[in-house]
mmCIF file of C-alpha atoms and ligand atoms in Angstrom:
data_model
loop_
_atom_site.group_PDB
_atom_site.id
_atom_site.type_symbol
_atom_site.label_atom_id
_atom_site.label_comp_id
_atom_site.label_asym_id
_atom_site.label_seq_id
_atom_site.Cartn_x
_atom_site.Cartn_y
_atom_site.Cartn_z
ATOM 1 C CA MET A 645 229.581 181.469 52.425
ATOM 2 C CA TYR A 646 226.729 179.529 50.822
ATOM 3 C CA LYS A 647 228.680 176.282 50.611
ATOM 4 C CA ASN A 648 226.165 173.972 52.220
ATOM 5 C CA LYS A 649 223.083 175.829 51.070
ATOM 6 C CA LYS A 650 220.730 174.640 48.373
ATOM 7 C CA ILE A 651 218.390 176.224 45.856
ATOM 8 C CA TYR A 652 215.438 174.253 44.490
ATOM 9 C CA VAL A 653 213.093 174.845 41.586
ATOM 10 C CA ALA A 654 209.584 174.234 42.964
ATOM 11 C CA PRO A 655 207.336 171.507 41.568
ATOM 12 C CA MET A 656 204.644 173.059 39.384
ATOM 13 C CA MET A 657 201.995 170.982 37.678
ATOM 14 C CA GLN A 658 201.804 171.558 33.953
ATOM 15 C CA TYR A 659 204.987 173.615 34.074
ATOM 16 C CA THR A 660 207.995 171.750 35.443
ATOM 17 C CA ASP A 661 207.744 168.865 33.003
ATOM 18 C CA LYS A 662 210.829 167.152 31.611
ATOM 19 C CA HIS A 663 211.209 169.670 28.791
ATOM 20 C CA ASP A 664 211.175 172.602 31.197
ATOM 21 C CA ARG A 665 213.674 170.904 33.450
ATOM 22 C CA TYR A 666 216.041 170.142 30.584
ATOM 23 C CA PHE A 667 215.888 173.805 29.584
ATOM 24 C CA LEU A 668 216.463 175.026 33.156
ATOM 25 C CA ARG A 669 219.411 172.693 33.583
ATOM 26 C CA LEU A 670 221.074 174.370 30.597
ATOM 27 C CA ILE A 671 221.050 177.592 32.595
ATOM 28 C CA SER A 672 221.905 176.251 36.037
ATOM 29 C CA LYS A 673 223.981 173.257 36.968
ATOM 30 C CA ASN A 674 223.667 173.681 40.719
ATOM 31 C CA VAL A 675 219.976 173.993 41.509
ATOM 32 C CA VAL A 676 217.970 170.905 42.398
ATOM 33 C CA LEU A 677 214.986 170.216 40.148
ATOM 34 C CA PHE A 678 211.583 168.778 41.054
ATOM 35 C CA THR A 679 209.097 166.952 38.874
ATOM 36 C CA GLU A 680 205.467 168.010 38.870
ATOM 37 C CA MET A 681 203.368 166.194 41.470
ATOM 38 C CA ILE A 682 202.489 162.725 40.214
ATOM 39 C CA PRO A 683 199.737 160.759 42.017
ATOM 40 C CA THR A 684 200.873 157.368 43.261
ATOM 41 C CA ASN A 685 197.951 155.566 41.616
ATOM 42 C CA ALA A 686 198.879 157.066 38.238
ATOM 43 C CA ILE A 687 202.344 155.557 38.600
ATOM 44 C CA ILE A 688 201.079 152.194 39.796
ATOM 45 C CA HIS A 689 198.374 151.777 37.151
ATOM 46 C CA GLY A 690 199.659 154.016 34.361
ATOM 47 C CA ASP A 691 202.464 154.277 31.832
ATOM 48 C CA LYS A 692 205.504 154.504 34.100
ATOM 49 C CA LYS A 693 207.905 155.335 31.305
ATOM 50 C CA LYS A 694 205.795 158.212 30.077
ATOM 51 C CA LEU A 695 205.270 159.579 33.575
ATOM 52 C CA LEU A 696 208.726 159.120 35.014
ATOM 53 C CA GLU A 697 211.319 159.146 32.257
ATOM 54 C CA TYR A 698 213.694 162.096 32.092
ATOM 55 C CA SER A 699 217.082 163.042 30.695
ATOM 56 C CA LYS A 700 220.059 162.038 32.807
ATOM 57 C CA LYS A 701 221.248 165.626 32.408
ATOM 58 C CA GLU A 702 218.454 166.732 34.747
ATOM 59 C CA HIS A 703 220.173 165.354 37.880
ATOM 60 C CA PRO A 704 219.865 166.155 40.707
ATOM 61 C CA ILE A 705 216.122 165.610 40.424
ATOM 62 C CA ILE A 706 213.455 164.816 43.002
ATOM 63 C CA LEU A 707 210.184 163.070 42.188
ATOM 64 C CA GLN A 708 207.176 164.540 43.938
ATOM 65 C CA LEU A 709 204.431 162.091 44.833
ATOM 66 C CA GLY A 710 200.812 162.777 45.674
ATOM 67 C CA GLY A 711 199.179 160.121 47.803
ATOM 68 C CA SER A 712 198.496 158.904 51.302
ATOM 69 C CA ASN A 713 198.569 155.139 51.101
ATOM 70 C CA PRO A 714 201.828 153.939 52.707
ATOM 71 C CA LYS A 715 202.036 150.741 50.635
ATOM 72 C CA GLU A 716 201.479 152.615 47.377
ATOM 73 C CA MET A 717 204.015 155.261 48.370
ATOM 74 C CA ALA A 718 206.568 152.553 49.059
ATOM 75 C CA ILE A 719 205.951 150.890 45.677
ATOM 76 C CA CYS A 720 206.456 154.240 43.924
ATOM 77 C CA ALA A 721 209.592 154.951 45.936
ATOM 78 C CA LYS A 722 211.065 151.638 44.834
ATOM 79 C CA VAL A 723 210.232 152.306 41.187
ATOM 80 C CA ALA A 724 211.693 155.821 41.453
ATOM 81 C CA GLU A 725 214.895 154.503 42.976
ATOM 82 C CA ASN A 726 215.516 151.283 41.095
ATOM 83 C CA LYS A 727 214.007 151.824 37.672
ATOM 84 C CA PHE A 728 214.441 155.539 37.136
ATOM 85 C CA GLY A 729 217.303 156.624 39.395
ATOM 86 C CA TYR A 730 215.693 159.658 41.002
ATOM 87 C CA ASP A 731 217.810 161.414 43.627
ATOM 88 C CA GLY A 732 214.952 161.666 46.091
ATOM 89 C CA ILE A 733 211.234 161.528 46.532
ATOM 90 C CA ASN A 734 209.035 164.152 48.097
ATOM 91 C CA ILE A 735 205.539 163.834 49.516
ATOM 92 C CA ASN A 736 203.107 166.603 48.619
ATOM 93 C CA VAL A 737 201.424 167.934 51.752
ATOM 94 C CA GLY A 738 200.720 171.370 50.314
ATOM 95 C CA CYS A 739 198.385 171.145 47.351
ATOM 96 C CA PRO A 740 195.035 172.743 48.231
ATOM 97 C CA SER A 741 192.922 171.560 45.283
ATOM 98 C CA LYS A 742 189.526 169.961 45.917
ATOM 99 C CA LYS A 743 190.295 167.055 43.632
ATOM 100 C CA VAL A 744 193.426 166.283 45.581
ATOM 101 C CA GLU A 745 191.631 166.664 48.905
ATOM 102 C CA ASN A 746 189.001 164.151 47.823
ATOM 103 C CA GLY A 747 191.796 161.714 47.009
ATOM 104 C CA MET A 748 193.082 162.337 50.569
ATOM 105 C CA PHE A 749 196.386 163.835 49.677
ATOM 106 C CA GLY A 750 197.964 167.252 49.453
ATOM 107 C CA ALA A 751 197.466 169.955 52.105
ATOM 108 C CA CYS A 752 194.664 168.135 53.965
ATOM 109 C CA LEU A 753 197.362 165.752 55.220
ATOM 110 C CA MET A 754 198.742 168.504 57.457
ATOM 111 C CA ASP A 755 195.886 167.496 59.719
ATOM 112 C CA LYS A 756 196.906 163.840 59.515
ATOM 113 C CA PRO A 757 200.587 163.707 60.515
ATOM 114 C CA LYS A 758 200.182 160.060 61.513
ATOM 115 C CA ILE A 759 199.317 159.087 57.922
ATOM 116 C CA VAL A 760 202.302 161.049 56.579
ATOM 117 C CA SER A 761 204.492 159.336 59.189
ATOM 118 C CA ASP A 762 203.230 155.910 58.139
ATOM 119 C CA CYS A 763 204.110 156.750 54.535
ATOM 120 C CA ILE A 764 207.621 157.794 55.569
ATOM 121 C CA LYS A 765 208.141 154.609 57.597
ATOM 122 C CA GLU A 766 206.916 152.354 54.807
ATOM 123 C CA ILE A 767 209.099 154.100 52.223
ATOM 124 C CA LYS A 768 212.154 153.818 54.446
ATOM 125 C CA LYS A 769 211.441 150.159 55.100
ATOM 126 C CA ASN A 770 211.344 149.365 51.392
ATOM 127 C CA SER A 771 213.961 151.595 49.786
ATOM 128 C CA ASN A 772 217.021 153.707 50.414
ATOM 129 C CA ILE A 773 215.939 156.728 48.444
ATOM 130 C CA PRO A 774 216.041 159.983 50.468
ATOM 131 C CA VAL A 775 212.536 161.110 51.333
ATOM 132 C CA SER A 776 211.276 164.592 52.128
ATOM 133 C CA VAL A 777 207.979 166.396 52.714
ATOM 134 C CA LYS A 778 206.694 169.633 51.178
ATOM 135 C CA CYS A 779 204.069 171.242 53.364
ATOM 136 C CA ARG A 780 202.395 174.516 54.286
ATOM 137 C CA ILE A 781 202.665 176.302 57.638
ATOM 138 C CA GLY A 782 199.108 175.394 58.543
ATOM 139 C CA LEU A 783 195.468 175.027 57.555
ATOM 140 C CA GLY A 784 192.620 177.518 57.566
ATOM 141 C CA LYS A 785 192.576 181.242 58.210
ATOM 142 C CA LYS A 786 194.357 181.326 61.544
ATOM 143 C CA GLN A 787 198.095 180.836 61.829
ATOM 144 C CA ASN A 788 199.098 178.468 64.604
ATOM 145 C CA TYR A 789 202.785 177.757 65.161
ATOM 146 C CA LEU A 790 202.099 174.893 67.542
ATOM 147 C CA PHE A 791 200.100 173.094 64.850
ATOM 148 C CA LEU A 792 203.077 173.314 62.473
ATOM 149 C CA LYS A 793 205.525 172.252 65.165
ATOM 150 C CA LYS A 794 203.466 169.186 66.067
ATOM 151 C CA PHE A 795 203.271 168.181 62.412
ATOM 152 C CA ILE A 796 207.040 168.511 61.947
ATOM 153 C CA LEU A 797 207.753 166.703 65.218
ATOM 154 C CA CYS A 798 205.545 163.738 64.359
ATOM 155 C CA VAL A 799 206.777 163.353 60.762
ATOM 156 C CA SER A 800 210.432 163.825 61.672
ATOM 157 C CA LYS A 801 210.145 161.143 64.351
ATOM 158 C CA ALA A 802 209.110 158.750 61.586
ATOM 159 C CA GLY A 803 212.452 159.415 59.895
ATOM 160 C CA CYS A 804 211.872 162.393 57.599
ATOM 161 C CA LYS A 805 214.822 164.741 57.957
ATOM 162 C CA LYS A 806 214.097 167.163 55.164
ATOM 163 C CA PHE A 807 211.196 169.626 54.910
ATOM 164 C CA PHE A 808 210.199 172.139 52.267
ATOM 165 C CA ILE A 809 207.850 174.635 53.842
ATOM 166 C CA HIS A 810 205.639 176.942 51.782
ATOM 167 C CA ALA A 811 205.297 179.757 54.292
ATOM 168 C CA ARG A 812 201.516 180.178 53.949
ATOM 169 C CA ASN A 813 198.482 178.383 55.320
ATOM 170 C CA ALA A 814 196.347 176.416 52.902
ATOM 171 C CA ILE A 815 192.697 177.400 53.017
ATOM 172 C CA LEU A 816 190.763 174.401 51.815
ATOM 173 C CA SER A 817 187.273 175.857 51.658
ATOM 174 C CA GLY A 818 186.482 178.991 49.727
ATOM 175 C CA LEU A 819 189.822 179.524 47.986
ATOM 176 C CA ASN A 820 190.931 177.875 44.765
ATOM 177 C CA PRO A 821 194.561 176.705 44.339
ATOM 178 C CA LYS A 822 195.569 179.917 42.556
ATOM 179 C CA LYS A 823 194.249 182.150 45.329
ATOM 180 C CA ASN A 824 195.899 179.818 47.847
ATOM 181 C CA ARG A 825 199.243 180.971 46.450
ATOM 182 C CA THR A 826 198.606 184.649 47.108
ATOM 183 C CA ILE A 827 195.872 185.295 49.649
ATOM 184 C CA PRO A 828 197.012 183.508 52.841
ATOM 185 C CA THR A 829 199.723 185.759 54.257
ATOM 186 C CA LEU A 830 203.341 184.700 54.183
ATOM 187 C CA ASN A 831 204.954 184.026 57.533
ATOM 188 C CA TYR A 832 208.640 183.313 57.070
ATOM 189 C CA GLN A 833 209.283 183.552 60.808
ATOM 190 C CA PHE A 834 207.420 180.266 61.416
ATOM 191 C CA VAL A 835 209.846 178.524 59.059
ATOM 192 C CA TYR A 836 212.889 180.114 60.696
ATOM 193 C CA ASN A 837 211.547 178.997 64.074
ATOM 194 C CA ILE A 838 211.231 175.402 62.894
ATOM 195 C CA LYS A 839 214.886 175.418 61.847
ATOM 196 C CA LYS A 840 215.858 176.926 65.188
ATOM 197 C CA GLU A 841 213.898 174.354 67.170
ATOM 198 C CA PHE A 842 214.928 171.400 64.993
ATOM 199 C CA PRO A 843 218.534 172.228 64.028
ATOM 200 C CA ASN A 844 219.151 168.681 62.820
ATOM 201 C CA LEU A 845 216.450 168.869 60.176
ATOM 202 C CA GLU A 846 217.166 170.271 56.728
ATOM 203 C CA VAL A 847 214.671 173.080 56.289
ATOM 204 C CA THR A 848 213.951 174.820 52.990
ATOM 205 C CA ILE A 849 211.759 177.889 52.758
ATOM 206 C CA ASN A 850 209.348 178.597 49.897
ATOM 207 C CA GLY A 851 206.796 181.197 48.871
ATOM 208 C CA GLY A 852 207.036 184.593 47.189
ATOM 209 C CA ILE A 853 210.821 184.631 46.894
ATOM 210 C CA ASP A 854 211.801 186.468 43.740
ATOM 211 C CA ASN A 855 215.173 188.192 44.096
ATOM 212 C CA ILE A 856 218.749 187.525 45.147
ATOM 213 C CA LYS A 857 218.623 189.845 48.111
ATOM 214 C CA SER A 858 215.802 187.909 49.730
ATOM 215 C CA ILE A 859 217.400 184.544 48.883
ATOM 216 C CA LYS A 860 220.538 185.675 50.719
ATOM 217 C CA LYS A 861 218.508 186.838 53.685
ATOM 218 C CA HIS A 862 216.613 183.543 53.993
ATOM 219 C CA LEU A 863 219.827 181.547 53.751
ATOM 220 C CA LYS A 864 220.972 183.126 57.020
ATOM 221 C CA TYR A 865 218.177 181.234 58.785
ATOM 222 C CA VAL A 866 217.468 178.067 56.807
ATOM 223 C CA ASP A 867 219.278 175.457 54.713
ATOM 224 C CA GLY A 868 217.670 176.111 51.383
ATOM 225 C CA VAL A 869 215.395 178.262 49.298
ATOM 226 C CA MET A 870 212.789 176.944 46.871
ATOM 227 C CA ILE A 871 211.510 179.153 44.054
ATOM 228 C CA GLY A 872 208.629 178.452 41.693
ATOM 229 C CA ARG A 873 206.874 181.179 39.760
ATOM 230 C CA GLU A 874 209.742 183.650 39.441
ATOM 231 C CA ILE A 875 211.977 181.098 37.764
ATOM 232 C CA TYR A 876 209.233 180.099 35.374
ATOM 233 C CA LYS A 877 208.495 183.735 34.541
ATOM 234 C CA ASN A 878 212.152 184.688 34.253
ATOM 235 C CA PRO A 879 214.294 181.552 33.837
ATOM 236 C CA TYR A 880 217.494 183.533 33.335
ATOM 237 C CA PHE A 881 217.161 184.524 37.002
ATOM 238 C CA LEU A 882 218.953 181.210 37.458
ATOM 239 C CA LYS A 883 222.089 182.773 35.993
ATOM 240 C CA GLU A 884 222.064 185.357 38.768
ATOM 241 C CA ILE A 885 221.557 182.542 41.287
ATOM 242 C CA GLU A 886 224.507 180.623 39.821
ATOM 243 C CA GLU A 887 226.731 183.686 40.053
ATOM 244 C CA GLU A 888 225.656 185.043 43.421
ATOM 245 C CA ILE A 889 224.981 181.870 45.387
ATOM 246 C CA PHE A 890 227.230 179.294 43.741
ATOM 247 C CA SER A 891 230.015 181.613 42.501
ATOM 248 C CA ASN A 892 229.687 180.087 39.053
ATOM 249 C CA LYS A 893 230.543 182.695 36.460
ATOM 250 C CA LYS A 894 230.455 180.326 33.522
ATOM 251 C CA CYS A 895 226.779 180.232 32.627
ATOM 252 C CA TYR A 896 225.717 180.000 29.017
ATOM 253 C CA THR A 897 224.472 183.090 27.252
ATOM 254 C CA ARG A 898 220.834 183.060 26.167
ATOM 255 C CA LYS A 899 221.979 182.403 22.621
ATOM 256 C CA LYS A 900 224.035 179.401 23.669
ATOM 257 C CA ILE A 901 221.124 178.048 25.705
ATOM 258 C CA LEU A 902 218.884 178.079 22.650
ATOM 259 C CA GLU A 903 221.616 176.526 20.526
ATOM 260 C CA GLU A 904 222.005 173.759 23.085
ATOM 261 C CA LEU A 905 218.260 173.239 23.179
ATOM 262 C CA VAL A 906 218.064 172.578 19.428
ATOM 263 C CA PRO A 907 219.444 168.989 19.416
ATOM 264 C CA TYR A 908 217.180 168.166 22.366
ATOM 265 C CA ILE A 909 214.119 169.438 20.492
ATOM 266 C CA GLU A 910 215.135 167.513 17.375
ATOM 267 C CA SER A 911 215.552 164.313 19.328
ATOM 268 C CA GLU A 912 212.259 164.717 21.229
ATOM 269 C CA ILE A 913 210.393 165.350 17.987
ATOM 270 C CA GLU A 914 211.978 162.344 16.334
ATOM 271 C CA ASN A 915 211.912 159.864 19.201
ATOM 272 C CA ASN A 916 208.920 160.880 21.274
ATOM 273 C CA LYS A 917 206.724 162.716 18.754
ATOM 274 C CA ALA A 918 206.866 165.883 20.847
ATOM 275 C CA SER A 919 205.688 169.094 19.215
ATOM 276 C CA ILE A 920 208.198 171.914 18.973
ATOM 277 C CA GLN A 921 205.860 174.161 20.969
ATOM 278 C CA SER A 922 205.605 171.719 23.867
ATOM 279 C CA ILE A 923 209.281 172.449 24.468
ATOM 280 C CA THR A 924 209.721 176.048 23.336
ATOM 281 C CA ARG A 925 206.758 177.202 25.471
ATOM 282 C CA HIS A 926 209.067 176.959 28.467
ATOM 283 C CA THR A 927 211.425 179.527 26.939
ATOM 284 C CA PHE A 928 208.681 182.181 26.888
ATOM 285 C CA GLY A 929 210.347 184.166 29.661
ATOM 286 C CA LEU A 930 213.958 183.721 28.536
ATOM 287 C CA PHE A 931 214.263 187.321 27.386
ATOM 288 C CA THR A 932 212.346 188.853 30.300
ATOM 289 C CA GLY A 933 213.507 192.411 30.891
ATOM 290 C CA MET A 934 214.973 192.763 27.402
ATOM 291 C CA LYS A 935 213.635 194.889 24.583
ATOM 292 C CA GLY A 936 212.653 192.048 22.290
ATOM 293 C CA SER A 937 210.971 189.871 24.909
ATOM 294 C CA LYS A 938 207.471 190.539 23.572
ATOM 295 C CA LYS A 939 208.576 189.771 20.021
ATOM 296 C CA TRP A 940 209.988 186.414 21.159
ATOM 297 C CA LYS A 941 206.697 185.511 22.848
ATOM 298 C CA GLN A 942 204.750 186.443 19.716
ATOM 299 C CA TYR A 943 207.131 184.357 17.636
ATOM 300 C CA LEU A 944 206.723 181.339 19.935
ATOM 301 C CA ASN A 945 202.959 181.567 19.651
ATOM 302 C CA LYS A 946 203.255 180.865 15.915
ATOM 303 C CA ILE A 947 206.057 178.334 16.048
ATOM 304 C CA ASN A 948 203.957 175.189 15.595
ATOM 305 C CA HIS A 949 202.958 176.319 12.111
ATOM 306 C CA MET A 950 206.492 177.008 10.907
ATOM 307 C CA LYS A 951 208.174 174.725 8.425
ATOM 308 C CA GLY A 952 211.854 173.896 8.149
ATOM 309 C CA ASP A 953 214.884 173.043 10.188
ATOM 310 C CA VAL A 954 214.437 173.318 13.981
ATOM 311 C CA LYS A 955 217.736 175.162 14.308
ATOM 312 C CA ASP A 956 216.790 177.762 11.679
ATOM 313 C CA ILE A 957 213.375 178.284 13.218
ATOM 314 C CA ILE A 958 214.704 178.819 16.744
ATOM 315 C CA LEU A 959 217.674 180.983 15.840
ATOM 316 C CA GLU A 960 215.722 183.082 13.360
ATOM 317 C CA GLY A 961 213.187 184.033 16.017
ATOM 318 C CA ALA A 962 215.822 185.058 18.518
ATOM 319 C CA LYS A 963 218.342 186.746 16.241
ATOM 320 C CA ASN A 964 217.425 190.360 16.948
ATOM 321 C CA ILE A 965 216.829 189.924 20.641
ATOM 322 C CA TYR A 966 220.154 188.771 22.085
ATOM 323 C CA GLU A 967 222.107 191.033 24.348
HETATM 324 C C1 FMN B 774 200.996 176.413 38.315
HETATM 325 C C2 FMN B 774 201.480 175.895 39.619
HETATM 326 C C3 FMN B 774 201.495 174.526 39.847
HETATM 327 C C4 FMN B 774 201.945 174.020 41.069
HETATM 328 N N1 FMN B 774 202.029 172.659 41.244
HETATM 329 C C5 FMN B 774 202.562 172.172 42.396
HETATM 330 C C6 FMN B 774 202.813 170.783 42.555
HETATM 331 O O1 FMN B 774 202.609 169.969 41.649
HETATM 332 N N2 FMN B 774 203.307 170.371 43.754
HETATM 333 C C7 FMN B 774 203.582 171.246 44.784
HETATM 334 O O2 FMN B 774 204.039 170.816 45.848
HETATM 335 N N3 FMN B 774 203.379 172.549 44.643
HETATM 336 C C8 FMN B 774 202.896 173.028 43.472
HETATM 337 N N4 FMN B 774 202.771 174.383 43.308
HETATM 338 C C9 FMN B 774 203.218 175.284 44.399
HETATM 339 C C10 FMN B 774 204.697 175.658 44.200
HETATM 340 O O3 FMN B 774 205.538 174.521 44.281
HETATM 341 C C11 FMN B 774 205.141 176.679 45.252
HETATM 342 O O4 FMN B 774 205.002 176.101 46.520
HETATM 343 C C12 FMN B 774 204.327 177.973 45.192
HETATM 344 O O5 FMN B 774 204.167 178.422 43.859
HETATM 345 C C13 FMN B 774 204.993 179.073 46.032
HETATM 346 O O6 FMN B 774 206.299 179.338 45.559
HETATM 347 P P1 FMN B 774 206.610 180.606 44.611
HETATM 348 O O7 FMN B 774 206.012 181.807 45.280
HETATM 349 O O8 FMN B 774 208.109 180.684 44.523
HETATM 350 O O9 FMN B 774 205.964 180.339 43.283
HETATM 351 C C14 FMN B 774 202.343 174.903 42.096
HETATM 352 C C15 FMN B 774 202.324 176.267 41.857
HETATM 353 C C16 FMN B 774 201.914 176.775 40.642
HETATM 354 C C17 FMN B 774 201.955 178.271 40.411
#
């Protein structure tokens, strides 16, 4: 029933880093992962390896870019495709932060569909990597379907066939990014209407989706569902998604997930000088809903000061919590 449908883990700055994605992939083999947003100028002028390297186990993985300069976008697309083997790139047209707006990227680009179109064209001219756009349903306090439709029409004409739509407006003055994820009201109908009017586009809905029942409902109208905060808060929600959407009944137990994470942590500490906490912090919510969840969080808060074998440290902390 859900054969051609997709579930995505939303890009989240300072959360969906490579360690988080490796951990999430241990739970779910079918969801598509996103990197955090990475500005194009950081990639062009910065340490590409540090910014873009990831474990091959993370596939399928999409790199999200922040930028608005077509030439720079195209350079990054080429690097993503040829040097790092990403499965797709995505242009951020949804981030409402001031800093991002000053750099002329993120949600303010909803008002500049021509610039987004130029980016799409330039990327397609220079690489074969699939390109998509993640946007909002509009800008400001008033919802305006025609505004969204015109944006989608213009950008799709430039060759973008895949849209991730966060079903809220972005309010660029007066609301910080955090409030921009809760205060503007959700309007899923706008997203359904886009799919109805543009049946050839692949449309994924995002925003406030936190249970299987609503995922199933959305999948009746659109091609995919993207989830951010709920998966971070409760990563084992992915097991339910695997079972209910992908009919995969073979997910690892929580214990097995931690056991599988141990060699990864050891290798990251040894090869990349990662701290244990920089990886285990993503497992904070692994026991959400279980009796010992609070104990696990308290344990993780002290983990950087613990001495000994990584395996012993991890398994000791979790031993009384497993189901
Ligand atoms: C901490 C945090 C960081 C985020 N960073 C990004 C980002 O880098 N790029 C992006 O397109 N959206 C970003 N978002 C927005 C999410 O991708 C998503 O659109 C939003 O959280 C709504 O989905 P949700 O209700 O399932 O969390 C971020 C959200 C949060 C909470």
